[in-house]
Coordinates of C-alpha atoms in Angstrom, one line a residue:
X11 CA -15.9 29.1 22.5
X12 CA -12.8 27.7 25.2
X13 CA -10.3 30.0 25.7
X14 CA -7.6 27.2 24.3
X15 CA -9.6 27.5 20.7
X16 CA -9.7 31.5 20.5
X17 CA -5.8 31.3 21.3
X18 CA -5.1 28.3 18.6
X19 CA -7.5 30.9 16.6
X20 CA -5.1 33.7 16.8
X21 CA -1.6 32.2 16.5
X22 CA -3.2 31.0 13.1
X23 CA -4.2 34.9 12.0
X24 CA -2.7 35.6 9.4
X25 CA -1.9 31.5 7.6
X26 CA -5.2 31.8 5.2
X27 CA -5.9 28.4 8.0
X28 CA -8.9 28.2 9.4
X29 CA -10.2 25.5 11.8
X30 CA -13.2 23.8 10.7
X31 CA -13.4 25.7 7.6
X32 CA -14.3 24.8 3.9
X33 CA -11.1 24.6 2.2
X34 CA -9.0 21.4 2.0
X35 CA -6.0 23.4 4.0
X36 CA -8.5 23.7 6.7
X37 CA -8.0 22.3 10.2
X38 CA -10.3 19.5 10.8
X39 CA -11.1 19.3 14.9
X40 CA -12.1 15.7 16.6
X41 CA -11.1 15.8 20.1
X42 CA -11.4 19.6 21.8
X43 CA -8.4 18.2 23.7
X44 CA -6.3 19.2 21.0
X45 CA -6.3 23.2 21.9
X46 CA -4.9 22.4 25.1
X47 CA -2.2 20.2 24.1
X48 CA -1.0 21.9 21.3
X49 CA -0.8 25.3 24.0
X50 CA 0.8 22.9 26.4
X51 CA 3.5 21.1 24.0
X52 CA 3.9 23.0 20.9
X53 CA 5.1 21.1 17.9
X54 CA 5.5 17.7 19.8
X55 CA 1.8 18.2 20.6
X56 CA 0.5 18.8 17.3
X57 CA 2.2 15.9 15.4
X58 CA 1.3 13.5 18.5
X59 CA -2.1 15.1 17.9
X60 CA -2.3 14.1 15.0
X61 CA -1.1 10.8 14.8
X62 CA -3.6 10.4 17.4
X63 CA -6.7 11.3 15.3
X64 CA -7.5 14.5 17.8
X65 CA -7.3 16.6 14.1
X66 CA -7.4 15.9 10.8
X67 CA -6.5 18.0 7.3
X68 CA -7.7 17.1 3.6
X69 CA -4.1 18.8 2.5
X70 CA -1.6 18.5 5.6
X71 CA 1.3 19.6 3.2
X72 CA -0.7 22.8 1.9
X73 CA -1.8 23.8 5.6
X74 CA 1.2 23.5 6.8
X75 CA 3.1 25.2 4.3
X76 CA 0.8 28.0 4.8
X77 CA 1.7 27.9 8.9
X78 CA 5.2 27.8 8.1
X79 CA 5.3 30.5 5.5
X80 CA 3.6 32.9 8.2
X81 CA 5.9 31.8 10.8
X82 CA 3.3 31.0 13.0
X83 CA 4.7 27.9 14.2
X84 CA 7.3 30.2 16.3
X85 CA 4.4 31.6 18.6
X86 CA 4.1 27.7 19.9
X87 CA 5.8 27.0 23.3
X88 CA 9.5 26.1 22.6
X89 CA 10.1 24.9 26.0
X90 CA 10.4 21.1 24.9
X91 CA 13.2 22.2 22.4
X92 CA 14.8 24.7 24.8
X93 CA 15.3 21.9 27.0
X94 CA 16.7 19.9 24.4
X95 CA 19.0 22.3 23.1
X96 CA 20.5 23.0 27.1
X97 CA 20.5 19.0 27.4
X98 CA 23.7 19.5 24.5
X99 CA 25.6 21.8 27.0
X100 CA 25.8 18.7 29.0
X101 CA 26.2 15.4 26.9
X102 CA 26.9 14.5 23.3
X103 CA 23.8 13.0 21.9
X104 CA 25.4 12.2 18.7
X105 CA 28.5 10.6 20.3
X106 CA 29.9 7.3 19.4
X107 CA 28.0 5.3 21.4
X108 CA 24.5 6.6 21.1
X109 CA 25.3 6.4 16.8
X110 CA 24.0 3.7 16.1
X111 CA 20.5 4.5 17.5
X112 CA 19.3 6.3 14.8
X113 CA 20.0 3.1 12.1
X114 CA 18.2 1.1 15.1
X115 CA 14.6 3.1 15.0
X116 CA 14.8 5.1 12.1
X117 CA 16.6 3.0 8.8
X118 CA 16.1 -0.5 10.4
X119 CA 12.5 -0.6 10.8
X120 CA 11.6 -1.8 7.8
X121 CA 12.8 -2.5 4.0
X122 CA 9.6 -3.4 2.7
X123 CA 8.5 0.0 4.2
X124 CA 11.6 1.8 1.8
X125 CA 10.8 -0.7 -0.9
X126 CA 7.5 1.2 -1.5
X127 CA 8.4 4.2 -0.7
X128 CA 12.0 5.2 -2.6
X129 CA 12.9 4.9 -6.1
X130 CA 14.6 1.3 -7.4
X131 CA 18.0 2.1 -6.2
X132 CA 16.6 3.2 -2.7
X133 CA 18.2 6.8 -2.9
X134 CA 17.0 8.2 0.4
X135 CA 17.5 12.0 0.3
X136 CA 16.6 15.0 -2.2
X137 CA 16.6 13.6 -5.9
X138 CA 17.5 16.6 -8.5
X139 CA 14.3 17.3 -10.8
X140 CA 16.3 20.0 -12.7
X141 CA 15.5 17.6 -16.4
X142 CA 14.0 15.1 -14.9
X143 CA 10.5 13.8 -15.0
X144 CA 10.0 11.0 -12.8
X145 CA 11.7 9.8 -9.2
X146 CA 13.8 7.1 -10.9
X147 CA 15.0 9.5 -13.2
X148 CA 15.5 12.5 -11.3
X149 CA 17.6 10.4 -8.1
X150 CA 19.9 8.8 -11.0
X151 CA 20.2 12.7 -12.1
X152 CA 21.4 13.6 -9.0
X153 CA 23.9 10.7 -8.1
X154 CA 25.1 11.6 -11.5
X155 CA 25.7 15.6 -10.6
X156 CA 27.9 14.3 -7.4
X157 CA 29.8 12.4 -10.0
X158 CA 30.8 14.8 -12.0
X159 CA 31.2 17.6 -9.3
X160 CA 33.7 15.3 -7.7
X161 CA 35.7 14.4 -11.3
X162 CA 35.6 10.5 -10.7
X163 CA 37.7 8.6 -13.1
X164 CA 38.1 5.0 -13.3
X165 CA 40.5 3.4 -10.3
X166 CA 39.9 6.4 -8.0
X167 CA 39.2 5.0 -4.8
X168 CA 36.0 6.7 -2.9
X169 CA 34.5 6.9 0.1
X170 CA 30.9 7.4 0.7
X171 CA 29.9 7.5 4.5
X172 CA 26.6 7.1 5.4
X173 CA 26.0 4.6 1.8
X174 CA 22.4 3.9 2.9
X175 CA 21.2 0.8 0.5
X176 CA 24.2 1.0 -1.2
X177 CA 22.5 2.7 -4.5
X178 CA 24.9 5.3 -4.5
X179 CA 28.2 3.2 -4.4
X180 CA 26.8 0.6 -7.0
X181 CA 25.9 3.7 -9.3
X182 CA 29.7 4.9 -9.1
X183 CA 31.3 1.5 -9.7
X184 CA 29.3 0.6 -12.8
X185 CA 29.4 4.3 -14.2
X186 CA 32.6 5.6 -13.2
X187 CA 34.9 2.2 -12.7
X188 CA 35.6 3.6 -9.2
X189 CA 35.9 1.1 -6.0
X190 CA 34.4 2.2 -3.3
X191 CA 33.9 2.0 0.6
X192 CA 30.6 2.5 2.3
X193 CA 29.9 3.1 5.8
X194 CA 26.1 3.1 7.7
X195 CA 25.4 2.6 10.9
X196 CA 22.0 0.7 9.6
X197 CA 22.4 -3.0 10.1
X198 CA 19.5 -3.2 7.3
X199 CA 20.9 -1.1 4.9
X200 CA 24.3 -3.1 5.3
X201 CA 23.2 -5.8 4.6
X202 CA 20.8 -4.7 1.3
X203 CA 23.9 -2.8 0.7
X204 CA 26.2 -5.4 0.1
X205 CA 23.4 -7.9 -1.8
X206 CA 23.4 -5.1 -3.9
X207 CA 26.4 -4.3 -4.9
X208 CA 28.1 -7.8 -5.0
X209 CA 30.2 -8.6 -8.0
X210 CA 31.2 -4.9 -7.5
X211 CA 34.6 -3.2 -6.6
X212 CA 32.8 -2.2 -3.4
X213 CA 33.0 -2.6 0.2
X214 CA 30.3 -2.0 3.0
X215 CA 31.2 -1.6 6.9
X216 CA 28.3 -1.3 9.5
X217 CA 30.8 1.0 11.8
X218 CA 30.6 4.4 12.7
X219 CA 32.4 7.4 10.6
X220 CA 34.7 7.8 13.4
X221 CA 36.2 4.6 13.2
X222 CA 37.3 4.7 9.6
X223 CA 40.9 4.3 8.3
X224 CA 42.2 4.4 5.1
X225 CA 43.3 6.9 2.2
X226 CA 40.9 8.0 -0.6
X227 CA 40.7 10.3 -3.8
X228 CA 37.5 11.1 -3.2
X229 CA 34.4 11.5 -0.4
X230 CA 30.8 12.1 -0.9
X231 CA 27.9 12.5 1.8
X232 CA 24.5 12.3 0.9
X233 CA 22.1 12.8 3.6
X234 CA 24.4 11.6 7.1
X235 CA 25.6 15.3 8.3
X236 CA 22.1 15.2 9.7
X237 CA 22.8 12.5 11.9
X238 CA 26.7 14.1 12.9
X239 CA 25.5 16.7 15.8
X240 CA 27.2 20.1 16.3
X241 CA 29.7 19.1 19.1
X242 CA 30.8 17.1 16.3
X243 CA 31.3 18.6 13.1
X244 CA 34.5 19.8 13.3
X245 CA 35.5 16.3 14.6
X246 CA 33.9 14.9 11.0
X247 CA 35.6 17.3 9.2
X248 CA 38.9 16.5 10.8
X249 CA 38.3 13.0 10.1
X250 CA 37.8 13.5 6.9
X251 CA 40.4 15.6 6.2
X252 CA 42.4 12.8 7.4
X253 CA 41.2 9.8 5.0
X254 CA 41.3 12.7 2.0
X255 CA 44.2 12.9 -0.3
X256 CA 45.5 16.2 -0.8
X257 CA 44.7 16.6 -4.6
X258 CA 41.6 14.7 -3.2
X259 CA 37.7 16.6 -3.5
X260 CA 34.4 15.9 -1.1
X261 CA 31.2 16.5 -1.9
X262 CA 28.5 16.9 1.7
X263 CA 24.9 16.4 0.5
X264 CA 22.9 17.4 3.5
X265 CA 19.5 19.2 4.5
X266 CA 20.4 22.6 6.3
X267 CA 18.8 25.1 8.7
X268 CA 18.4 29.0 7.7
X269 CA 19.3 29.9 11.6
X270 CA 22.0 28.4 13.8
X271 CA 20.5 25.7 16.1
X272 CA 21.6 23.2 19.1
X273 CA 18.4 20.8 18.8
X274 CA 15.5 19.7 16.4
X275 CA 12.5 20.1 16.6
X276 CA 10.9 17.4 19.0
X277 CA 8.7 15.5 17.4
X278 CA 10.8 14.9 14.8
X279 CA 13.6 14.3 17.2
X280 CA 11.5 11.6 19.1
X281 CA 9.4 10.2 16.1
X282 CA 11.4 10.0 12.9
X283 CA 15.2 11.0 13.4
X284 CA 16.5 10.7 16.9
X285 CA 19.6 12.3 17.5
X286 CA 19.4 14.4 14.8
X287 CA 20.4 18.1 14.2
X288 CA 20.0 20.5 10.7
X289 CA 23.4 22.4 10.3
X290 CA 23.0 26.4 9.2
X291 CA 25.9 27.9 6.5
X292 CA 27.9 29.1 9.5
X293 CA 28.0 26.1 11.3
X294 CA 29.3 24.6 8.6
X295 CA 31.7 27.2 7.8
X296 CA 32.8 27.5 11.0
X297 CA 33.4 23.6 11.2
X298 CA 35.6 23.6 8.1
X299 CA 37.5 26.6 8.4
X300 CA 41.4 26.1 8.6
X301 CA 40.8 22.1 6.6
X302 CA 39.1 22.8 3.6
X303 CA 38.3 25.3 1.1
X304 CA 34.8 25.5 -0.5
X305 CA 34.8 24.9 -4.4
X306 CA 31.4 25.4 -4.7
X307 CA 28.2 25.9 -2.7
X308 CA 24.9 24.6 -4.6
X309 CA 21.4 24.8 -3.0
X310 CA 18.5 23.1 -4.9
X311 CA 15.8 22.7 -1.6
X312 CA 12.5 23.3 -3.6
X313 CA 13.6 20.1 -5.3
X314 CA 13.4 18.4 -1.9
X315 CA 9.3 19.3 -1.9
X316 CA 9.0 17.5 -5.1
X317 CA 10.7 14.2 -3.9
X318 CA 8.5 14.1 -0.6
X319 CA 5.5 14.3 -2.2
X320 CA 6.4 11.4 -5.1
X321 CA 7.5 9.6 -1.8
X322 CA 4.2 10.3 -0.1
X323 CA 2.6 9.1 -3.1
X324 CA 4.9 5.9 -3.3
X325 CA 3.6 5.1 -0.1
X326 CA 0.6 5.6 -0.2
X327 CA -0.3 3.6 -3.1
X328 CA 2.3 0.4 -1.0
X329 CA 0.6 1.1 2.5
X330 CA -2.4 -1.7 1.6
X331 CA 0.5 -4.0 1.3
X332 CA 2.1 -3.4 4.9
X333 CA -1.2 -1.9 6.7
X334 CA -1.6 -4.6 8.9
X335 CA 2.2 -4.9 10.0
X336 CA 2.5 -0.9 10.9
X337 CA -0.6 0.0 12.0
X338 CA -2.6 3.4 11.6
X339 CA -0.8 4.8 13.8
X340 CA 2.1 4.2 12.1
X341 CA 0.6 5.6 9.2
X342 CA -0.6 8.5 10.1
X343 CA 3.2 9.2 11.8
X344 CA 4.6 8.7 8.6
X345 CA 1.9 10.7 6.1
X346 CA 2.8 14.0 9.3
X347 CA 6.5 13.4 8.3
X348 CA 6.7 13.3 4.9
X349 CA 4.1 16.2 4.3
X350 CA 5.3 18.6 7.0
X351 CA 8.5 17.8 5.5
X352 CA 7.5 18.7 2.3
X353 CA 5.9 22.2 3.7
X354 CA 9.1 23.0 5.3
X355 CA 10.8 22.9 2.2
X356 CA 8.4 24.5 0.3
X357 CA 7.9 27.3 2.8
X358 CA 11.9 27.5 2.7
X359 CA 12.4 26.7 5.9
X360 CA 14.8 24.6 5.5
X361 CA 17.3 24.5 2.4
X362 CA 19.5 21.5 0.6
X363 CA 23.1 22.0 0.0
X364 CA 25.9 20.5 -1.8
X365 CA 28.8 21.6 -0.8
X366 CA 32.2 20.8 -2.4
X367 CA 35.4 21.2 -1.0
X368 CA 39.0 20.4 -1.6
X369 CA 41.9 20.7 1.0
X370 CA 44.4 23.2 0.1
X371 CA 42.0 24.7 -2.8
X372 CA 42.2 23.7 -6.9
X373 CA 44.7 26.0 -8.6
X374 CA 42.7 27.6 -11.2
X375 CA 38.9 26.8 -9.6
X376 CA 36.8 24.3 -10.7
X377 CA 34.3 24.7 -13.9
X378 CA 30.7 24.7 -12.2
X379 CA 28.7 21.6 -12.2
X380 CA 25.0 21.5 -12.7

């Protein structure tokens, strides 16, 4: 037995994982290469591994909830993210002029990709299962709970930035008789957006949150703070304080980390979500403090294991239809970041908030929403 396997051995001791074992968790080896890499790179290496063919799994999502639940994954070298996280001292990745390069790899690469993948409004972040049975149902569940958190009454003007495929504005216009203003920096999802949602009181602006103007009664974000970068959060908030009315509410939708972080991890950084950061509960504490005042605080991320998996499945069943534009490779990418996704979540790793906040606070509170 190489050295490189024993050591791979032991940092799994203790994750029920075995390599080359019997159960369907079980790590699969092809290439012995894959020891050596995965010592070398960490994390980068295992998914590139992977999408590689160098190892296989039966139940990715099940093995790697099992890694991540141990905490094995934290005896990996870090030095690829330790570089990343010192490369923020020095530049803003998430300023505006690298913005747009997440809508150009990540949200433009394909609609008939999404098509197969989301639900029939395209509702791309954690749907809200709470009495709901199916994807459809549970997404339109949870555009309905921002709804009502933020109190939307007919001719309240809203602003959603970061509208993806526009199934989130079209839902409040026809439900809630609001008009509102999207903003991605996805040239596909601006257009779909707008196709959409024609005949609608609602406007869509490929343009970066920065560059917005205007006065609103209300703000929701559903799955952009991701994209925002710690150097600037306090320079969204700000901004948003500024298009807000001051009886106005927001509502921030967004995935968040349990430990305070500079960087992401890299294959998902390079793969999947360049640019990209999760935000812990003090970072966005911090970035608030002084603007607005939290109403409510509402975590749900188990729910967020559910919708990756009936997304997995989703495309899974599409992928014959698109095989031969994206490749294998492609597909064995995307199958690494939905289901290690899905782990994360499940191991509770990672958490989903919603967060709503109000600028000088509501006299009296606000009845919770659920």
């Amino acid at each position: 037995m190489s050295a490189a396997r024993s050591a791979i051995e032991s940092l799994l001791e203790g994750t029920q994982v075995a390599l080359d074992g019997p159960n369907p968790w079980d790590i699969k080896v092809r290439d012995p290469s894959f020891f050596r890499r995965v010592l070398a790179t960490g994390s980068l290496g295992v998914g590139e591994a992977y999408m590689e063919g160098q190892w296989d799994c039966e139940r990715l999502d099940q093995m790697l909830y099992r890694v991540f639940r141990a905490a094995a994954e934290q005896r990996l070298p870090k030095l690829v993210r330790v570089a990343a996280a010192l490369q923020t001292y020095v530049i803003n990745p998430q300023s505006k002029s690298r913005a747009f390069k997440v809508g150009q790899q990540h949200y433009d690469i394909g609609d008939d990709l999404y098509q197969r993948m989301l639900d029939s409004r395209m509702i791309y972040s954690c749907a809200y299962w709470k009495d709901a049975q199916d994807l459809d149902a549970a997404q339109e569940a949870k555009l309905d709970l921002v709804c009502r958190k933020l109190r939307l009454e007919p001719g309240m003007r809203v602003l959603d930035i970061g509208c993806g495929w526009g199934g989130a504005a079209q839902f409040a216009a026809e439900r809630y008789g609001v008009s509102v203003t999207g903003v991605t920096v996805s040239k596909n999802q601006a257009e779909a957006a707008r196709e959409r949602c024609k005949g609608l009181p609602v406007e869509i602006l490929l343009q970066d949150y920065r560059e917005l103007s205007g006065r609103f009664d209300r703000i929701f974000s559903i799955g952009m703070f991701e994209h925002v970068g710690l150097r600037n959060y306090r320079t969204y908030f700000e901004h948003a304080r500024k298009l807000l009315s001051e009886d106005g509410l927001m509502l921030l939708h967004t995935i968040g980390s349990n430990t305070s972080e500079r960087a992401n991890d890299p294959w998902i950084e390079k793969y999947i979500f360049p640019n990209s950061m999760l935000p812990s509960m003090a970072q966005i504490a911090e970035a608030v403090e002084g603007l607005f005042v939290i109403e409510d605080w509402h975590s749900f991320g188990p729910y967020y294991d559910r919708t990756l998996l009936a997304w997995y499945e989703r495309f899974r069943a599409g992928w014959p239809e698109i095989a031969e534009r994206y490749g294998e490779r492609f597909k064995r990418m995307w199958e690494f970041y939905l289901l290690s996704s899905a782990a994360s979540f499940r191991a509770r790793r990672i958490q989903l908030w919603q967060v709503l906040m109000s600028p000088k606070g509501v006299v009296g509170g606000l009845e919770e929403v659920r």
